[in-house]
mmCIF file of C-alpha atoms and ligand atoms in Angstrom:
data_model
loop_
_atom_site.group_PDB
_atom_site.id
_atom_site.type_symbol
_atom_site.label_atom_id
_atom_site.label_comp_id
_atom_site.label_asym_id
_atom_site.label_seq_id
_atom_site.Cartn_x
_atom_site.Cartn_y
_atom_site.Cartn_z
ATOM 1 C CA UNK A 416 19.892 26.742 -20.031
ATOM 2 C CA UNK A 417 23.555 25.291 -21.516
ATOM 3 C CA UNK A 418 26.078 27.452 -19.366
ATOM 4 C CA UNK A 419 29.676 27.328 -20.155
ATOM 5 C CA UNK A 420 31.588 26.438 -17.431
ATOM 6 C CA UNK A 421 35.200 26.167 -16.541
ATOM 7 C CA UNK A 422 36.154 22.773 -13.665
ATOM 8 C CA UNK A 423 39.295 23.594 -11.874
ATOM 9 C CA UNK A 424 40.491 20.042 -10.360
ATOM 10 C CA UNK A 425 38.262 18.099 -12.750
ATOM 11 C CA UNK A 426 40.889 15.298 -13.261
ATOM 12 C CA UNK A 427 40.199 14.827 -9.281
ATOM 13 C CA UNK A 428 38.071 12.832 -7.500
ATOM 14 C CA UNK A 429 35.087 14.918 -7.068
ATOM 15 C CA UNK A 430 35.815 16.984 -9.630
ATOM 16 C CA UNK A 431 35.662 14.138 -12.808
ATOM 17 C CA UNK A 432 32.280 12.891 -11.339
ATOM 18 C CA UNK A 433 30.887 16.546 -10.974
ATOM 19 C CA UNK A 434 32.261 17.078 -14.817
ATOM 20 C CA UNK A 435 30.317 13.859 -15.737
ATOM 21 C CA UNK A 436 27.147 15.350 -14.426
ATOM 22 C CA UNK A 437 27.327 18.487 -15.649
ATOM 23 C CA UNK A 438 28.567 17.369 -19.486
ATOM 24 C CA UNK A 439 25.630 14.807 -18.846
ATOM 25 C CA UNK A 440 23.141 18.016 -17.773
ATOM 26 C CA UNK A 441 24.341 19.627 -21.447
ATOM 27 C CA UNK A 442 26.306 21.858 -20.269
ATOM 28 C CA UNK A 443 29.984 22.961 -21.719
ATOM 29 C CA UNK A 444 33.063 22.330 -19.889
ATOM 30 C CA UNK A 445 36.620 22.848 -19.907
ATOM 31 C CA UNK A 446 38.515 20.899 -17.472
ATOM 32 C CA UNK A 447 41.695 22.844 -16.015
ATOM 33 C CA UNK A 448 43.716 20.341 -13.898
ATOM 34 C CA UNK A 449 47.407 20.170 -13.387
ATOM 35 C CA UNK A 450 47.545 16.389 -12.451
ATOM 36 C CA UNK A 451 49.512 16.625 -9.349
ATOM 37 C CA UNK A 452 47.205 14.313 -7.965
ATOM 38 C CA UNK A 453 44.381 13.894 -10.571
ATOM 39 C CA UNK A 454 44.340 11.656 -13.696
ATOM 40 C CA UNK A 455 44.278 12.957 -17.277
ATOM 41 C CA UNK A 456 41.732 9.701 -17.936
ATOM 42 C CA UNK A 457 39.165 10.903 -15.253
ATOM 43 C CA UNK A 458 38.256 14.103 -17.067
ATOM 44 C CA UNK A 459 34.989 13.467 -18.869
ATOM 45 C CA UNK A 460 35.522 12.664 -22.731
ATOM 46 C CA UNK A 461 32.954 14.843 -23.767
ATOM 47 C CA UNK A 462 34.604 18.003 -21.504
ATOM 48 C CA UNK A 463 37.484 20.013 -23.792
ATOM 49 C CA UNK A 464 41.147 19.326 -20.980
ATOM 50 C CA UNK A 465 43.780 21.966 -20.246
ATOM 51 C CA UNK A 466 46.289 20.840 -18.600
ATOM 52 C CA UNK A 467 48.109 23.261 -16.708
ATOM 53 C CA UNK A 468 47.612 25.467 -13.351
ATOM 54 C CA UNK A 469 44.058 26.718 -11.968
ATOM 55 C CA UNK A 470 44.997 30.109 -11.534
ATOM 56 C CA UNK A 471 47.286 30.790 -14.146
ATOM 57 C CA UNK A 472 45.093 28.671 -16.899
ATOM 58 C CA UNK A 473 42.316 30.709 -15.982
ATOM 59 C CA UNK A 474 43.756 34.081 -16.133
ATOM 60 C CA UNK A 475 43.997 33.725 -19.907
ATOM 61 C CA UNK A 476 41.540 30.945 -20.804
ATOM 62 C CA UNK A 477 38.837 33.150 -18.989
ATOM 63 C CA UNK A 478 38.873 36.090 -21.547
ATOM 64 C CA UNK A 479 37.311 33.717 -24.169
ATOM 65 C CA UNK A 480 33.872 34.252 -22.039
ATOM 66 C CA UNK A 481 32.344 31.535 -19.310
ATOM 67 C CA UNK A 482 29.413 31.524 -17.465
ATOM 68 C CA UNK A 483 31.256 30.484 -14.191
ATOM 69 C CA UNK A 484 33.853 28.355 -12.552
ATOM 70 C CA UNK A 485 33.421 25.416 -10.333
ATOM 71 C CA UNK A 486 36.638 25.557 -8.209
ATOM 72 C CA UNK A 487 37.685 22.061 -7.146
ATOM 73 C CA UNK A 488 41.507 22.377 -7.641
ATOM 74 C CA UNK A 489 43.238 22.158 -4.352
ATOM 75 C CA UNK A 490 45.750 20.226 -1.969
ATOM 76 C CA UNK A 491 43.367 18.609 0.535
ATOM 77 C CA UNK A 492 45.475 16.270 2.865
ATOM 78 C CA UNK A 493 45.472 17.346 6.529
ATOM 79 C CA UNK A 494 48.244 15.705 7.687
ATOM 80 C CA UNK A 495 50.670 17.213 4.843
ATOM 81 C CA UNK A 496 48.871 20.812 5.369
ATOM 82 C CA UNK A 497 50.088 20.443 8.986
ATOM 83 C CA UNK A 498 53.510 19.489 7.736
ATOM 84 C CA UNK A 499 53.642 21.649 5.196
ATOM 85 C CA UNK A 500 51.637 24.630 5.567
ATOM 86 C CA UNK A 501 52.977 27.127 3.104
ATOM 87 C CA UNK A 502 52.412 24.381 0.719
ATOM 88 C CA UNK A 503 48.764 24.983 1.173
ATOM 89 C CA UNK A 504 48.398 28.232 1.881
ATOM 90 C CA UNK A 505 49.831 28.688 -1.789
ATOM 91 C CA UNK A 506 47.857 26.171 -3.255
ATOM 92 C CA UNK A 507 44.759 27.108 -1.560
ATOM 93 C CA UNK A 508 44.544 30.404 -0.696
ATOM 94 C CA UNK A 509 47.116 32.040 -3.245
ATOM 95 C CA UNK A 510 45.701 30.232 -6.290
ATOM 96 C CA UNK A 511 41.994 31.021 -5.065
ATOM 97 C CA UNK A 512 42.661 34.659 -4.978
ATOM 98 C CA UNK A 513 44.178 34.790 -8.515
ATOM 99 C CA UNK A 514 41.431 33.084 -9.600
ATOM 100 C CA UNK A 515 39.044 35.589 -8.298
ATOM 101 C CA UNK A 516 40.640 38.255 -9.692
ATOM 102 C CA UNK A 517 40.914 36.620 -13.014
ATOM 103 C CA UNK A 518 37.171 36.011 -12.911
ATOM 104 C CA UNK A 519 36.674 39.984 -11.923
ATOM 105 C CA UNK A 520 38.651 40.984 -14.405
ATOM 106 C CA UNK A 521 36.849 38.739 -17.352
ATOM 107 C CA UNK A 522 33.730 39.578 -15.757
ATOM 108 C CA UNK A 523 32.634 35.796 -15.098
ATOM 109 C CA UNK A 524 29.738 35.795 -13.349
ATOM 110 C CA UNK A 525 29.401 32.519 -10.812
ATOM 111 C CA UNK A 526 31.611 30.495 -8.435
ATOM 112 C CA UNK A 527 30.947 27.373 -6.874
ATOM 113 C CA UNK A 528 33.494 26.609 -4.401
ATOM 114 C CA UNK A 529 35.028 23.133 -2.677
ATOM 115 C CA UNK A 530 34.755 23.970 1.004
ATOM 116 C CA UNK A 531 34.886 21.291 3.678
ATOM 117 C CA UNK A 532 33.540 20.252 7.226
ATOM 118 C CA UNK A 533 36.927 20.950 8.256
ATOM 119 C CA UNK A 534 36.164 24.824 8.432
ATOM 120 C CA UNK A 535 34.160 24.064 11.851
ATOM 121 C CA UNK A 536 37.105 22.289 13.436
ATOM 122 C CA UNK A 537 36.197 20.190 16.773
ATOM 123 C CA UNK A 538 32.210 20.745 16.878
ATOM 124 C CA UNK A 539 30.188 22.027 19.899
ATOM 125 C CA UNK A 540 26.674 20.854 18.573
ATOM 126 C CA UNK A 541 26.047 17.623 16.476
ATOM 127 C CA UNK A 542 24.661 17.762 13.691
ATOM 128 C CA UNK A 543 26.393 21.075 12.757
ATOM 129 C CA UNK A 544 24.903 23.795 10.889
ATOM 130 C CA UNK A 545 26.393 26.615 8.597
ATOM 131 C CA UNK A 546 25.548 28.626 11.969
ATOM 132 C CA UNK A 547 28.377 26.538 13.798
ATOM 133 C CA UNK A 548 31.493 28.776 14.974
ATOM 134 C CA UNK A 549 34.582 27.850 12.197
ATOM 135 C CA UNK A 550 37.405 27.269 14.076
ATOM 136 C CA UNK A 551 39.469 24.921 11.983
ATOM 137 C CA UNK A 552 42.033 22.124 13.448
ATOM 138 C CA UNK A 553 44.381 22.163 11.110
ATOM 139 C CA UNK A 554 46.027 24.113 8.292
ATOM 140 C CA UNK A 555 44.226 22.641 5.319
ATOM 141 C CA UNK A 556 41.203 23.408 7.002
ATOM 142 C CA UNK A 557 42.389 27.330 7.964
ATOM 143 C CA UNK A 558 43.063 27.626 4.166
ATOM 144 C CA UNK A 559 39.150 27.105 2.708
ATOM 145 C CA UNK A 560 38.062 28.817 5.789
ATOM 146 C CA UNK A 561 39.872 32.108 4.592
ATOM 147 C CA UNK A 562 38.985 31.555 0.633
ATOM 148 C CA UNK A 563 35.192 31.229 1.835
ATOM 149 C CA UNK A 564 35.638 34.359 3.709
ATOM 150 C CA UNK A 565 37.366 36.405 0.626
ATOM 151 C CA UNK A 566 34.747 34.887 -1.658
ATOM 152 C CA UNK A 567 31.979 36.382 0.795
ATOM 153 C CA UNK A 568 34.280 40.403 0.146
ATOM 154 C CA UNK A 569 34.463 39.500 -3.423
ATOM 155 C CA UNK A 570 30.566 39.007 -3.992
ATOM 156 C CA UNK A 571 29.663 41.916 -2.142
ATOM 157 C CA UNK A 572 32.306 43.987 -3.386
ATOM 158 C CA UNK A 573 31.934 43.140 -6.745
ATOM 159 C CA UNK A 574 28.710 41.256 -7.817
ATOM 160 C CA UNK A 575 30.259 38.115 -7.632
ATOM 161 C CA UNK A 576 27.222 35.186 -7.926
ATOM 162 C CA UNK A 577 28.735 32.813 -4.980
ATOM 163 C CA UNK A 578 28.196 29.450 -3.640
ATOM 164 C CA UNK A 579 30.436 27.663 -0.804
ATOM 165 C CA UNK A 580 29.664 23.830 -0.562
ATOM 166 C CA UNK A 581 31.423 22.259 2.771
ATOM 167 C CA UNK A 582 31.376 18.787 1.938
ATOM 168 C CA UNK A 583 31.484 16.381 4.701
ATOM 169 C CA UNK A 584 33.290 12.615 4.046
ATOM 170 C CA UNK A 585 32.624 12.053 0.080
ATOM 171 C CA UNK A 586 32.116 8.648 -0.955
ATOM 172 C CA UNK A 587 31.056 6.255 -3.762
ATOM 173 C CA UNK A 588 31.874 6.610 -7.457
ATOM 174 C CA UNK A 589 29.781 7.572 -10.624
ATOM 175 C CA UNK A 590 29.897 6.958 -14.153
ATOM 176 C CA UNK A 591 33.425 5.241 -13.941
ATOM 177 C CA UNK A 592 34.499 8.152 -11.912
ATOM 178 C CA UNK A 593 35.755 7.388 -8.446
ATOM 179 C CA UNK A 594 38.556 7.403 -5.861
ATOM 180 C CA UNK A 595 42.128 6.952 -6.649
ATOM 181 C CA UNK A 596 44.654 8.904 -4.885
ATOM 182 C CA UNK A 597 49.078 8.033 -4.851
ATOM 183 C CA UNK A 598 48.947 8.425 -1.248
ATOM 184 C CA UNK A 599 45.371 7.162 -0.431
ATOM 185 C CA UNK A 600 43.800 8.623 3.616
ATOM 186 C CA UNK A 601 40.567 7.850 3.202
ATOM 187 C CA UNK A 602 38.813 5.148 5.245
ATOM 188 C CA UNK A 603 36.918 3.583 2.728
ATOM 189 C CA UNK A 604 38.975 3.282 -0.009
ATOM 190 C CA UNK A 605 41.860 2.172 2.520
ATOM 191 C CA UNK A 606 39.446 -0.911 3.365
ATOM 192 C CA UNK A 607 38.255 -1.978 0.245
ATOM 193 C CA UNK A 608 42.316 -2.216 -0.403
ATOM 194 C CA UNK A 609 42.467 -4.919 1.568
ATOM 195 C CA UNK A 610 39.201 -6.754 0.257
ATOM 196 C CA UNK A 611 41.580 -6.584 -3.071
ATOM 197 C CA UNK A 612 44.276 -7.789 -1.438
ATOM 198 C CA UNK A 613 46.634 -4.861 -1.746
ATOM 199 C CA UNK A 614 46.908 -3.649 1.896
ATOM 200 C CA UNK A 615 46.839 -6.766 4.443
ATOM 201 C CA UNK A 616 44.746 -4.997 7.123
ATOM 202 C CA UNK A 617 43.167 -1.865 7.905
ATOM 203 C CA UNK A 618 44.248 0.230 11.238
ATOM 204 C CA UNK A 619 41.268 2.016 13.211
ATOM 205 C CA UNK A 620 42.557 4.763 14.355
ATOM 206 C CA UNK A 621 41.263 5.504 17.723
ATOM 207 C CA UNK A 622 38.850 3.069 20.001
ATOM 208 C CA UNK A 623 38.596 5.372 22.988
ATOM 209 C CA UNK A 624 36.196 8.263 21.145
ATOM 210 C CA UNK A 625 32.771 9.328 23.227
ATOM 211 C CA UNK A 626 31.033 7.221 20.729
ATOM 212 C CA UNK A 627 28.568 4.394 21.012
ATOM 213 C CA UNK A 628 31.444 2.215 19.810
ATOM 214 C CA UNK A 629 34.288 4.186 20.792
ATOM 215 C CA UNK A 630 35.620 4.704 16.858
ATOM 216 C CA UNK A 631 34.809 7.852 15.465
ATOM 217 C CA UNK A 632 31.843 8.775 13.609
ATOM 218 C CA UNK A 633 31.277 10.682 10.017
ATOM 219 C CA UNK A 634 28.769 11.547 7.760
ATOM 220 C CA UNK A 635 29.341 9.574 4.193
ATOM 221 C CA UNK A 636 28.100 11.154 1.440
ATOM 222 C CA UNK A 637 27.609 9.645 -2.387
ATOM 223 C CA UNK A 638 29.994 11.396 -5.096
ATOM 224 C CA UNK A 639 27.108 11.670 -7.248
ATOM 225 C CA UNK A 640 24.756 13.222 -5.042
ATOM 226 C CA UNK A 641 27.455 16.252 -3.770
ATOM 227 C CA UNK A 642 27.564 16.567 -7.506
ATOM 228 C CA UNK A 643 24.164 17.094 -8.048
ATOM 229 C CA UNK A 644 24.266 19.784 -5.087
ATOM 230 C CA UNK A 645 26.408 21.457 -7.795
ATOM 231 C CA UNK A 646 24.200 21.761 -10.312
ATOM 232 C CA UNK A 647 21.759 23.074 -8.112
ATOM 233 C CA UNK A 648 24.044 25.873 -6.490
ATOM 234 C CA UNK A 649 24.831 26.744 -10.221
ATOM 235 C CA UNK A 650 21.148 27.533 -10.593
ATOM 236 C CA UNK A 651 20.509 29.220 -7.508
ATOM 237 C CA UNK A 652 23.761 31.626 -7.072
ATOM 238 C CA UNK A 653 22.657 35.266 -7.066
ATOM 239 C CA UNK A 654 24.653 37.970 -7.909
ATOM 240 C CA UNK A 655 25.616 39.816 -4.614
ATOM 241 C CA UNK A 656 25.619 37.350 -2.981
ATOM 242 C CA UNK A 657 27.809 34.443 -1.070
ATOM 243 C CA UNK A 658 25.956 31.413 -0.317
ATOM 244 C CA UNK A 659 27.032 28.634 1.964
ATOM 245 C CA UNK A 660 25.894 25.055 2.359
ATOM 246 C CA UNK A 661 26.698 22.269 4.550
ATOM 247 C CA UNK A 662 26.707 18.900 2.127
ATOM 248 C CA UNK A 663 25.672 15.255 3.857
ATOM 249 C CA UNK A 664 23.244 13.148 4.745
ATOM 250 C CA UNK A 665 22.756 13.797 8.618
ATOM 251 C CA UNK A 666 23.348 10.185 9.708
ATOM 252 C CA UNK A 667 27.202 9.368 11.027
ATOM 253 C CA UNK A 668 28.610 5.452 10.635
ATOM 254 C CA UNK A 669 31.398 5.109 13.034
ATOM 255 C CA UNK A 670 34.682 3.061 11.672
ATOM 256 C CA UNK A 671 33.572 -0.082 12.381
ATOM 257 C CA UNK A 672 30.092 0.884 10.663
ATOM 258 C CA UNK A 673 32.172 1.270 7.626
ATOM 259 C CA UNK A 674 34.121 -1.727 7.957
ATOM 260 C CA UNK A 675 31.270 -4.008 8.202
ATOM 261 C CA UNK A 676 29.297 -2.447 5.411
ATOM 262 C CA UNK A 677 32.598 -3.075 3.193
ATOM 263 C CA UNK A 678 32.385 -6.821 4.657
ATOM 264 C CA UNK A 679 28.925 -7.030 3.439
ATOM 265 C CA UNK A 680 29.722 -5.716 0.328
ATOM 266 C CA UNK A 681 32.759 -7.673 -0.397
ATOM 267 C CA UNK A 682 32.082 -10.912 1.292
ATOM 268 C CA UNK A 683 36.186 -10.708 2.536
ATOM 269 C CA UNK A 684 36.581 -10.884 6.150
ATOM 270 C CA UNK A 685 38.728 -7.172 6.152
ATOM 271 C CA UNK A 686 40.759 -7.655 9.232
ATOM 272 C CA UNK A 687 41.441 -4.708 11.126
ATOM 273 C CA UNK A 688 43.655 -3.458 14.563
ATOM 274 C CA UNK A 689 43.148 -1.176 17.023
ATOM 275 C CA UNK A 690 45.717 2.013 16.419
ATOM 276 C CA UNK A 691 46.209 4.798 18.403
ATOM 277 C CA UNK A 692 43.822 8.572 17.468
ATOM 278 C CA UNK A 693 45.496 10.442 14.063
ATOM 279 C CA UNK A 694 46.280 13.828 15.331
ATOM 280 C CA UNK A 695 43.350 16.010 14.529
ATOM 281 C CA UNK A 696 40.674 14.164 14.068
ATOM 282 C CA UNK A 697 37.140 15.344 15.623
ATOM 283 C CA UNK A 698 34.915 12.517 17.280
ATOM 284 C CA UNK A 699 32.045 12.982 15.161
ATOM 285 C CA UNK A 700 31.331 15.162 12.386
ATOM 286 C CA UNK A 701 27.819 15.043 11.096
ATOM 287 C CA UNK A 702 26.179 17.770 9.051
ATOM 288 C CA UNK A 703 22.767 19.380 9.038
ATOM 289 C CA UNK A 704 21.821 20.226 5.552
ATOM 290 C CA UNK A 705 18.756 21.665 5.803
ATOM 291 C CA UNK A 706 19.694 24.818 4.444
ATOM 292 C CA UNK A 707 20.440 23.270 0.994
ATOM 293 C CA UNK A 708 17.168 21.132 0.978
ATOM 294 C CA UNK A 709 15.334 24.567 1.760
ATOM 295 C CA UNK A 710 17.331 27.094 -0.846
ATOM 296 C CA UNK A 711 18.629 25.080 -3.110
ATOM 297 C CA UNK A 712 15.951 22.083 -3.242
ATOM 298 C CA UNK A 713 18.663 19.480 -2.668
ATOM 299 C CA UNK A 714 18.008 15.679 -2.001
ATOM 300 C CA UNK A 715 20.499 13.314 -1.175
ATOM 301 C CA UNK A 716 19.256 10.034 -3.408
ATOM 302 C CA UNK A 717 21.887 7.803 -2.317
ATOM 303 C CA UNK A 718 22.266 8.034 1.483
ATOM 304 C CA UNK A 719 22.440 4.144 1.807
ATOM 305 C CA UNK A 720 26.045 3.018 3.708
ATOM 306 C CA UNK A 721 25.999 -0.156 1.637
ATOM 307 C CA UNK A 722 24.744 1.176 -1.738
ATOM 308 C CA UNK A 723 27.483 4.102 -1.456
ATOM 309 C CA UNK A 724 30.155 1.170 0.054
ATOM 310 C CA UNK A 725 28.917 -0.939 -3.469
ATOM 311 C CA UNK A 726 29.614 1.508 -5.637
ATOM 312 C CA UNK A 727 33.093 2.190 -4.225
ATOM 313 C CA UNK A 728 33.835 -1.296 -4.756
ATOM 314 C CA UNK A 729 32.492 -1.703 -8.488
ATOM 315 C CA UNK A 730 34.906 1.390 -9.331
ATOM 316 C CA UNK A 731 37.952 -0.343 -7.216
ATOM 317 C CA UNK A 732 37.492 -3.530 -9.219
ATOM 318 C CA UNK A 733 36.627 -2.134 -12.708
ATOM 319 C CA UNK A 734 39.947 -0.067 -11.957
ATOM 320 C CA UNK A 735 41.977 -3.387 -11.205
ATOM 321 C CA UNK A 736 40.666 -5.090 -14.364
HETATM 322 N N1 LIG B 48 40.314 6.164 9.641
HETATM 323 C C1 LIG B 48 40.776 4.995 10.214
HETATM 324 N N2 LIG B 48 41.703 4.260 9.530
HETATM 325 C C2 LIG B 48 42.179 4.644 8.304
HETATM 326 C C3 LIG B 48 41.692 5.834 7.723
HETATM 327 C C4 LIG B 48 40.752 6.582 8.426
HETATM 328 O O1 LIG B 48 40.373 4.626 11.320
HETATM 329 O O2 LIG B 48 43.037 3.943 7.766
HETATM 330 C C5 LIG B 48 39.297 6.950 10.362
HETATM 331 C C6 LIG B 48 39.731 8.371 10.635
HETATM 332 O O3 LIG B 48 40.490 8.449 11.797
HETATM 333 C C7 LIG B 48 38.382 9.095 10.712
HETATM 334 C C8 LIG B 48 37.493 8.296 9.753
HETATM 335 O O4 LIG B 48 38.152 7.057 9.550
HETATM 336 O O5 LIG B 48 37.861 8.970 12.003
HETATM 337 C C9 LIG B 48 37.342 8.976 8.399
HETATM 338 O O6 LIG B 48 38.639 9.338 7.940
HETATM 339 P P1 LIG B 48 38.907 9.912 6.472
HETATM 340 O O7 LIG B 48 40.377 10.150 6.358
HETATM 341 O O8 LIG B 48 38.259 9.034 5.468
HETATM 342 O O9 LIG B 48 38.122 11.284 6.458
HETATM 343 P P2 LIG B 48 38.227 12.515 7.465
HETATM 344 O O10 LIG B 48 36.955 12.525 8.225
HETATM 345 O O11 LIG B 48 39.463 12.554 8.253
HETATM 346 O O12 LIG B 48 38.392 13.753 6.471
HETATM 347 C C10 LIG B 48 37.606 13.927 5.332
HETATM 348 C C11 LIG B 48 38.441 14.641 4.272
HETATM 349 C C12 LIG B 48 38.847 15.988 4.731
HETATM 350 C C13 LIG B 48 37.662 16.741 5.181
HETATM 351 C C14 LIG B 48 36.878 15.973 6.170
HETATM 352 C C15 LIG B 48 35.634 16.688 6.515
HETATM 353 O O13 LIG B 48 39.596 13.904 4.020
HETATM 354 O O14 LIG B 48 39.456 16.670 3.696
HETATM 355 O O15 LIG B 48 36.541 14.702 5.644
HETATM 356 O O16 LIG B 48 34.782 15.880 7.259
HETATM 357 F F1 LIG B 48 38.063 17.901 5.755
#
């Protein structure tokens, strides 16, 4: 069935590829993005744009009667949230909450919400499950923790039809939808800079983790396939009830994993230094998923390193021609 569907953040990263897929799945969507870091030529042609603030777009746009809201919209850099807390604390947490309440009061039915592996903090047991105690490391983390746990109050409280998807390292690009962020962190889009020749080398940060070769290891997941997971959740949220999956492939590439598959890819020899750890950063963060292959019948298609490094790299150069 065609729902109607409102993307917060769908001028973002994952939110213009999940907007692809859905508009692609026939489904109606209004993008509401404010472009402080997304682009107003990622949102999906076919997808109606408002341009303005998640919570305060949705508090009137809602009345006009949506099936549910995917809630991408957020501030998502862990360094700044550690500089800058309140900064995300409003942006997160504050604009979350409005947005709940706008959705009670407009009686919208289903949420599917951007969590992240950073809810678990430093783990205890690799690969982690949803079981896995959340104790975050740092701010930006603290602030989805707390909007998963009001979202849990709000569907038992009031009905709400909920679905939490923690997202481990996101990758790849779809549909001419990919990665481009002002003030890029990520590690693969930081490498394939230099294969283009904008960044002269990349900087690993950390050589000394427990790991077999002392970088530190993550689980990559393809764009297109967390987007899918979407689609799915949107099916499967029940009313009552506040569902929570881990999203990612259960296999973890260490840095220099990643920089050799962009080597491959590229054919450019990527040179890279030795730099000392980035505050925060866990040794390894790989995610069990079988809870959203069981409930939600979920399938990551696209698991490949190389095939998600390739498709990072046709978006980077399509973007530079
Ligand atoms: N790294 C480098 N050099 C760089 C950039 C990154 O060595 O120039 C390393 C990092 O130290 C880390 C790994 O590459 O070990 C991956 O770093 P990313 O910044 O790409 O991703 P993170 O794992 O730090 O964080 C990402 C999201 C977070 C989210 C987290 C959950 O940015 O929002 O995944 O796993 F919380």
């Amino acid at each position: 069935k065609a729902l109607k569907l409102v993307v917060t953040g769908g001028a973002g990263y994952v939110g213009s590829v999940c907007t692809a897929r859905l508009v692609e799945a026939g489904h109606e969507v209004v993008v509401v993005d404010d472009l402080s870091t997304g682009h107003a030529d990622a949102v999906h042609p076919a997808a109606r744009f408002v341009e303005g603030d998640a919570a305060e777009t949705a508090e009137t746009l809602l009345a006009e009667g949506f099936d549910g809201v995917l809630h991408f919209a957020a501030k998502s850099l862990v360094g700044e949230s550690m500089q800058d807390p309140g900064k995300y604390w409003r942006g997160n947490v504050l604009t979350s909450l409005r947005l709940l309440d706008a959705m009670r009061a407009h009686g919208t039915p289903r949420l599917v919400f951007s969590s992240t592996a950073a809810t678990y903090g430093e783990p205890e047991q690799s690969p982690i499950p949803e079981t896995a105690p959340t104790l975050p490391t740092n701010t930006y983390g603290a602030t989805k923790l707390a909007i998963d746990h009001a979202i849990t109050t709000y569907a038992r409280a009031h009905g709400l039809a909920a679905v939490s998807l923690r997202y481990f390292n996101v990758a790849g690009a779809y549909g001419g939808f990919g990665e481009r962020h002002a003030t890029e962190t990520h590690l693969i889009p930081i490498v394939l800079q230099v294969a283009t020749g904008d960044r002269d080398q990349v900087q690993i940060y950390g050589e000394d983790y427990p790991t077999d070769d002392g970088t530190a290891v993550r689980d990559y997941i393809h764009v297109a396939d967390l987007a899918d997971a979407h689609l799915l959740a949107l099916e499967h949220a029940t009313a009552g009830e506040h569902q929570i999956y881990n999203l990612g492939n259960g296999t973890g590439f260490s840095v220099r994993q990643v920089i050799e598959a962009c080597r491959g890819v590229t054919g450019h020899p990527i040179p890279a230094a030795v730099a000392p750890r980035r505050a925060g950063d866990p040794a390894v963060l790989v995610a069990a998923s079988d809870r959203a292959r069981e409930d939600l019948g979920w399938k990551p298609e696209r698991a490949d390193l190389a095939g998600i490094v390739s498709d990072a790299w046709a978006f980077t150069q399509t973007r530079r021609g």
